[in-house]
mmCIF file of C-alpha atoms and ligand atoms in Angstrom:
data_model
loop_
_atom_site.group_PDB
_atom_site.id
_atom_site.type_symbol
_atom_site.label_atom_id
_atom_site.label_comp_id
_atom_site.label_asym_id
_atom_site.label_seq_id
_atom_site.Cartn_x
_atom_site.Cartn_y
_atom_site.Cartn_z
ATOM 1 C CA UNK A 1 71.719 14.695 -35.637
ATOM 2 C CA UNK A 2 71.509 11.313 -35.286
ATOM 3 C CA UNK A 3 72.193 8.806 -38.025
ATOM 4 C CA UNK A 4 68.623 8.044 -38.986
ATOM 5 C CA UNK A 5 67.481 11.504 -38.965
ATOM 6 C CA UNK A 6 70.764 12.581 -41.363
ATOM 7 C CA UNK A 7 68.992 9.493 -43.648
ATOM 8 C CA UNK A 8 65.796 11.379 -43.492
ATOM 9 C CA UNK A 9 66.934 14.846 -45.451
ATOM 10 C CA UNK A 10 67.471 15.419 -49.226
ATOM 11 C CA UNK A 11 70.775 16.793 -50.399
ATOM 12 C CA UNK A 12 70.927 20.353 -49.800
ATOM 13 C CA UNK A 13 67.904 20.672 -47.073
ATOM 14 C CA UNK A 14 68.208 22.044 -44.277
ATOM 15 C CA UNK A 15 65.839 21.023 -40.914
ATOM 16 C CA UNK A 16 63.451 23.559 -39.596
ATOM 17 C CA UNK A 17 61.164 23.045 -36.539
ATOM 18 C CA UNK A 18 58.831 25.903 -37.606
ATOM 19 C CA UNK A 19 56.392 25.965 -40.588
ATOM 20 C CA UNK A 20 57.338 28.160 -42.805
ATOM 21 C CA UNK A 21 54.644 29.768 -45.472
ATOM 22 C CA UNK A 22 55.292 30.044 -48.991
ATOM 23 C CA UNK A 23 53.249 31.174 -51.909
ATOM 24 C CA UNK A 24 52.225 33.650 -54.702
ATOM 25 C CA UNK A 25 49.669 35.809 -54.255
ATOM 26 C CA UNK A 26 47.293 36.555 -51.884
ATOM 27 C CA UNK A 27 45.452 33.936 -48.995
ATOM 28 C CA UNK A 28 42.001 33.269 -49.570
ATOM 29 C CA UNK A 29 39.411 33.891 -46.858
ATOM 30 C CA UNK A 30 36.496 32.326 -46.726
ATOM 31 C CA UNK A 31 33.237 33.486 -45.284
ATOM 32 C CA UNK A 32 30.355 31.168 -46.632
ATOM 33 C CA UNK A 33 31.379 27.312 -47.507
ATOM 34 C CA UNK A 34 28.371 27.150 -49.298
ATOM 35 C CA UNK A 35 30.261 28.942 -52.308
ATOM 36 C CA UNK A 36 32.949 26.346 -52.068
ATOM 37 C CA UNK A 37 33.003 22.926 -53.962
ATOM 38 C CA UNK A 38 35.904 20.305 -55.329
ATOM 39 C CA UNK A 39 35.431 19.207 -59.067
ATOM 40 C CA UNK A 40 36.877 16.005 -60.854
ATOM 41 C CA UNK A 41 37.444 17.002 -64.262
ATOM 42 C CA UNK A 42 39.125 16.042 -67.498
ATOM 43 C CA UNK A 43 39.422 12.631 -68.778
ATOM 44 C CA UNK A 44 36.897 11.140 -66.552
ATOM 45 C CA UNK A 45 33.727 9.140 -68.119
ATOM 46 C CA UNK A 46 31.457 11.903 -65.874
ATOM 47 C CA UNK A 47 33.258 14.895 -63.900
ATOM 48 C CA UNK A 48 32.147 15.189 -60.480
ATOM 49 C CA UNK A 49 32.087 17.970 -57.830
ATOM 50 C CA UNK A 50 31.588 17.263 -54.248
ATOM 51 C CA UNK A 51 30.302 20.156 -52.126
ATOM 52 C CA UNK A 52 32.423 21.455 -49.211
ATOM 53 C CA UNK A 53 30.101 19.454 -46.612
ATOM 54 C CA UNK A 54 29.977 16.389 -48.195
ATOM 55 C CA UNK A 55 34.100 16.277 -48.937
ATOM 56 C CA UNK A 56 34.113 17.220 -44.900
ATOM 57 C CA UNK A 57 31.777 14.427 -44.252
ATOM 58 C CA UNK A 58 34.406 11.667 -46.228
ATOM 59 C CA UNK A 59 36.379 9.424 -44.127
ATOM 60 C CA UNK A 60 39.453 10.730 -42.427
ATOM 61 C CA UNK A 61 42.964 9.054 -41.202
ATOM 62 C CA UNK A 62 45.885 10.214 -40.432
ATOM 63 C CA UNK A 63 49.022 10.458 -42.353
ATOM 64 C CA UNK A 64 52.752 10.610 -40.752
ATOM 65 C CA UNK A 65 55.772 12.416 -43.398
ATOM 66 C CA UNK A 66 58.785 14.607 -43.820
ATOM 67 C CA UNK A 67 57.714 17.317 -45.704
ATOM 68 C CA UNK A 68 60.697 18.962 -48.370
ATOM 69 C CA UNK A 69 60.673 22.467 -50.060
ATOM 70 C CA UNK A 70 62.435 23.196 -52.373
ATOM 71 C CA UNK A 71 63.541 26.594 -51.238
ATOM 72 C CA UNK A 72 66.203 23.838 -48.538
ATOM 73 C CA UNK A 73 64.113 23.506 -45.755
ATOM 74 C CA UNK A 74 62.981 20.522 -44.466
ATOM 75 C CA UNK A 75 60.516 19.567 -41.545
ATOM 76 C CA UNK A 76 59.969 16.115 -40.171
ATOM 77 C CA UNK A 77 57.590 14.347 -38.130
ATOM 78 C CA UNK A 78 54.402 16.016 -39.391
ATOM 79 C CA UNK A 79 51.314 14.261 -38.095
ATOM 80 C CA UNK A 80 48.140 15.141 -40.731
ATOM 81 C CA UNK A 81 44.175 14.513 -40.496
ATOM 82 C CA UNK A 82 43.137 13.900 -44.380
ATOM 83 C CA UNK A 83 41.535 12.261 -46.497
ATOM 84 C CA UNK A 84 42.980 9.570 -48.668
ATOM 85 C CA UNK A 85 42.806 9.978 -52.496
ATOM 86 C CA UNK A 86 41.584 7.192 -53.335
ATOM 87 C CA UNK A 87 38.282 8.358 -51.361
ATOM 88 C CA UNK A 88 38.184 10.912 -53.453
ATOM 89 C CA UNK A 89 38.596 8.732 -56.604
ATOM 90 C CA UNK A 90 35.777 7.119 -56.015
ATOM 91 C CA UNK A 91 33.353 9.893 -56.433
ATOM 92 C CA UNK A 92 34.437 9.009 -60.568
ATOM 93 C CA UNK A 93 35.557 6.694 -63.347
ATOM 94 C CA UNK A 94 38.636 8.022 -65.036
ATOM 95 C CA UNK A 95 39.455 7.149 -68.828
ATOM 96 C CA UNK A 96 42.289 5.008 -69.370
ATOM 97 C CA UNK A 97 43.951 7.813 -71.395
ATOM 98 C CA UNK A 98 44.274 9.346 -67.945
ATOM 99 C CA UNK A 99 48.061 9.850 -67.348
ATOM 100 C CA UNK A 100 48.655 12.903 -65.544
ATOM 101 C CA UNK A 101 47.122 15.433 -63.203
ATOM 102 C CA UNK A 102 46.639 19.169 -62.465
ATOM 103 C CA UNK A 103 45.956 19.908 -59.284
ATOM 104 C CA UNK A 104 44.051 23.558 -59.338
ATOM 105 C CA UNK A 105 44.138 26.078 -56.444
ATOM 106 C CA UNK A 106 42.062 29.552 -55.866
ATOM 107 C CA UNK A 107 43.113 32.223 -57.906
ATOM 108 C CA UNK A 108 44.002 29.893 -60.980
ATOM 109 C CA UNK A 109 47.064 28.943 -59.016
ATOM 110 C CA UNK A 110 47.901 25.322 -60.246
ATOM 111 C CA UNK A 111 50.922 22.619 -60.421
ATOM 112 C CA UNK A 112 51.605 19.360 -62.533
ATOM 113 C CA UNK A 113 52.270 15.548 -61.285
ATOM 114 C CA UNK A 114 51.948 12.370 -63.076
ATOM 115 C CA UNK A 115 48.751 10.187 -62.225
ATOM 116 C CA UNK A 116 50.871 7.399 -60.607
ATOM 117 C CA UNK A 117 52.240 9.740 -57.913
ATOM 118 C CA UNK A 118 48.899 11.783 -57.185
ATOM 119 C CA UNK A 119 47.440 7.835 -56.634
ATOM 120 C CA UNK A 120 50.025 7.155 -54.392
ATOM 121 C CA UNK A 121 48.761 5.434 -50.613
ATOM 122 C CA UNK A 122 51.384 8.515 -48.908
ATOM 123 C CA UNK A 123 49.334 11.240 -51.249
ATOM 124 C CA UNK A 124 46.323 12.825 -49.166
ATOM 125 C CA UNK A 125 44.075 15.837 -48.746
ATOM 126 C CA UNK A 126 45.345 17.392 -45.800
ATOM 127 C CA UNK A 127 42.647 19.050 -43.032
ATOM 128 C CA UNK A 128 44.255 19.177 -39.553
ATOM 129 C CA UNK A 129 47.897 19.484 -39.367
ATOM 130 C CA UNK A 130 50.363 18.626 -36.079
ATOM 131 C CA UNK A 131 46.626 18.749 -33.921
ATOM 132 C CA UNK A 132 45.401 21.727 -35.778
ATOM 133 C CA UNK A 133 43.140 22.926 -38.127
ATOM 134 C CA UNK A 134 44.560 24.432 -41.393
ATOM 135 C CA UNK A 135 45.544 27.880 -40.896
ATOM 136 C CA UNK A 136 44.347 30.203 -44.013
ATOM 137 C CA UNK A 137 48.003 30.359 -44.589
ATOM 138 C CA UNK A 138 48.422 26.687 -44.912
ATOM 139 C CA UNK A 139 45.501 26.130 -47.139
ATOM 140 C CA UNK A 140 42.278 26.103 -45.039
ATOM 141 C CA UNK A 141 39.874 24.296 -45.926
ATOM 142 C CA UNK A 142 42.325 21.831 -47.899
ATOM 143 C CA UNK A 143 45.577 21.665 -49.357
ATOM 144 C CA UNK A 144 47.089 18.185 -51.262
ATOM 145 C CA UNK A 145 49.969 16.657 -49.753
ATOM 146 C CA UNK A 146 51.785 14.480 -52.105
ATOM 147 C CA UNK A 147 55.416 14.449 -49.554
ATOM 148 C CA UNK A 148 57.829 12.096 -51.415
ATOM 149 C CA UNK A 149 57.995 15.684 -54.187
ATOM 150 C CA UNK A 150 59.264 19.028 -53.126
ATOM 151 C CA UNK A 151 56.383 20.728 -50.856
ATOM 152 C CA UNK A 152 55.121 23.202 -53.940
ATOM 153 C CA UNK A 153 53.369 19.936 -55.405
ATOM 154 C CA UNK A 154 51.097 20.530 -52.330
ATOM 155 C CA UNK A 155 48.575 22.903 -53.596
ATOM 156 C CA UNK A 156 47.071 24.955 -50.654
ATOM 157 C CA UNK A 157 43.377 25.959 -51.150
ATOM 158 C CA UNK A 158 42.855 23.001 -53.739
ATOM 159 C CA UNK A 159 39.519 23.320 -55.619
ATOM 160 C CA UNK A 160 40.197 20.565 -58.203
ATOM 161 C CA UNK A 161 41.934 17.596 -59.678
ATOM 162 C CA UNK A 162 41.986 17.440 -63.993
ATOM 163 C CA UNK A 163 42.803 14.619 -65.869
ATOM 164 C CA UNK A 164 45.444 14.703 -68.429
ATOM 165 C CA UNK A 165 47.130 12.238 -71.146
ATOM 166 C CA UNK A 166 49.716 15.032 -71.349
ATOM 167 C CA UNK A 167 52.091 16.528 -68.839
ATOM 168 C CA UNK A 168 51.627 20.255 -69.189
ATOM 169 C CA UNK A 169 53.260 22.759 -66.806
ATOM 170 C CA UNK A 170 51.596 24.127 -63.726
ATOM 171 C CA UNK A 171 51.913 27.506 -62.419
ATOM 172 C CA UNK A 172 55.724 27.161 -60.738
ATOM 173 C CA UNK A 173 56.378 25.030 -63.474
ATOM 174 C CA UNK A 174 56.105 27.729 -66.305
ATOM 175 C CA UNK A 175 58.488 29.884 -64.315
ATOM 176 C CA UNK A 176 61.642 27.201 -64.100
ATOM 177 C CA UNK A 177 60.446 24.884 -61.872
ATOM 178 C CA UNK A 178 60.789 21.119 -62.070
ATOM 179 C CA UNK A 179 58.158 19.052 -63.991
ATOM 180 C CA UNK A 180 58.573 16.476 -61.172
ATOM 181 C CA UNK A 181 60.294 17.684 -58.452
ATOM 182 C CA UNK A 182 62.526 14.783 -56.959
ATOM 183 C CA UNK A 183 63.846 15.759 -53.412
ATOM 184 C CA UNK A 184 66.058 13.065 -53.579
ATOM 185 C CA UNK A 185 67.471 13.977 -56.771
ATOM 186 C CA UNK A 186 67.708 17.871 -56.407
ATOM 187 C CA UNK A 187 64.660 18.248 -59.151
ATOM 188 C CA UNK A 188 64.572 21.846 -58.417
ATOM 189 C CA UNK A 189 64.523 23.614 -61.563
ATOM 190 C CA UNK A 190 64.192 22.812 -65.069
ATOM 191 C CA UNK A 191 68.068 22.329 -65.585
ATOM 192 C CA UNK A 192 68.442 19.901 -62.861
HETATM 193 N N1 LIG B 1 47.650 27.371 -53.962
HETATM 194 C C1 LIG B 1 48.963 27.397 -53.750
HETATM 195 N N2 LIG B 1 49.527 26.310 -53.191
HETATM 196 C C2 LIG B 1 50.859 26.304 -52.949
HETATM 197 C C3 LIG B 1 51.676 27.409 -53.296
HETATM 198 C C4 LIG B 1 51.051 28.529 -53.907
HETATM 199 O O1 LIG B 1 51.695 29.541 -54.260
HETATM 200 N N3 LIG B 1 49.686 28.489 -54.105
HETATM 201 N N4 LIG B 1 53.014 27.359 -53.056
HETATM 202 C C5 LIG B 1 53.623 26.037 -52.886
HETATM 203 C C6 LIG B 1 54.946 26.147 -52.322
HETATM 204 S S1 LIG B 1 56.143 26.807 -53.332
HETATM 205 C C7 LIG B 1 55.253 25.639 -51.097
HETATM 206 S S2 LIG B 1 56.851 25.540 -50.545
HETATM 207 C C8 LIG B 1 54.195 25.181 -50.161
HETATM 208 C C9 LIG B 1 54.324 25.885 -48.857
HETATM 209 O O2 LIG B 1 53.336 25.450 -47.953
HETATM 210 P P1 LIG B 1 53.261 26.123 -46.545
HETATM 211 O O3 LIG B 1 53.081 27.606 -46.747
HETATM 212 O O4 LIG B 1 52.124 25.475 -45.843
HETATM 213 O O5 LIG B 1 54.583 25.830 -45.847
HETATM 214 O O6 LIG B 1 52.908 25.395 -50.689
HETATM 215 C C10 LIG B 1 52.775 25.093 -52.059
HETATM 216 N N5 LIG B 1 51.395 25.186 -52.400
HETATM 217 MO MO1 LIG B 2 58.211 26.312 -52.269
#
């Protein structure tokens, strides 16, 4: 490995050139979009929810990261299609008590992240990955990408962001995981 790659992977990490998938539960299939929507929810001043065409029809660009799970591997160089938060943030007015976020998957599947780091410019809503569209597997029709935390920030088959003042535990989070989840720093469970 060169030395610029080496600088590119977290203590412990190993690189992989496939894309491994990872999560509890079962994949959703979907079969009419119509059912679908995205709601904005919480401490906002009015929640929103954007239908699965419209959040389709908002502006795309494409997003270039090193993506980290926790479970050591590593895989660098993915090129994304998504859609930039802060496209999505403007579909609502959030209260300045607004510190934190949930990020809520199908099947009640969720996971925790503070505000600042959801907001971030490298945080996206991922739709085409490496030239592709989003297997079911991945998190067809969108997942959240948030790279500089271990992958299982990402929620796959996102269906909404809530607004907290509070950090409260997500659904890896309740069973050891990390509240933040710091490749860097080897967040990877609670006593890290
Ligand atoms: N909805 C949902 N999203 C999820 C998960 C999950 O169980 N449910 N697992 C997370 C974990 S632990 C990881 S490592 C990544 C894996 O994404 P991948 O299967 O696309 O590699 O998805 C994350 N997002
Ligand atoms: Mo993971």
């Amino acid at each position: 490995m060169s030395k610029d790659t080496i600088d590119r992977v977290p203590p412990g990490q190993t690189l992989t050139e496939g894309f491994p998938v990872l999560h509890y539960g079962s994949v959703p299939y979907y079969n009419d979009m119509s059912k679908w929507d995205f709601k904005l929810f919480g401490l906002v001043e009015e929640e929103a929810t954007i239908s699965h065409k419209d959040f389709m029809a908002l502006p795309r660009q494409e997003f270039n990261n090193d993506i980290h799970c926790v479970t050591t591997w590593s895989k660098l160089d993915n090129v994304w299609e998504g859609i930039a938060v802060s496209e999505v943030m403007k579909r609502i007015k959030l209260k300045p008590e607004a510190k934190y976020v949930m990020l809520h998957a199908e099947h009640g599947w969720s996971t925790n992240l503070p505000l600042e780091d959801f907001l971030r410019e490298t945080s996206f809503f991922g739709i085409r990955h490496n030239g592709q569209l989003l297997t079911p597997e991945h998190g067809y029709p969108v997942r959240m990408v948030v790279p500089h935390l271990y992958f299982w920030k990402s929620a796959k088959w996102i269906r909404g962001v809530e607004f907290m003042e509070k950090d409260k535990p997500g659904f890896w989070e309740r069973n050891g995981y990390h509240m933040y989840g710091d490749p860097w720093l080897s967040q990877r469970y609670d006593f890290d």
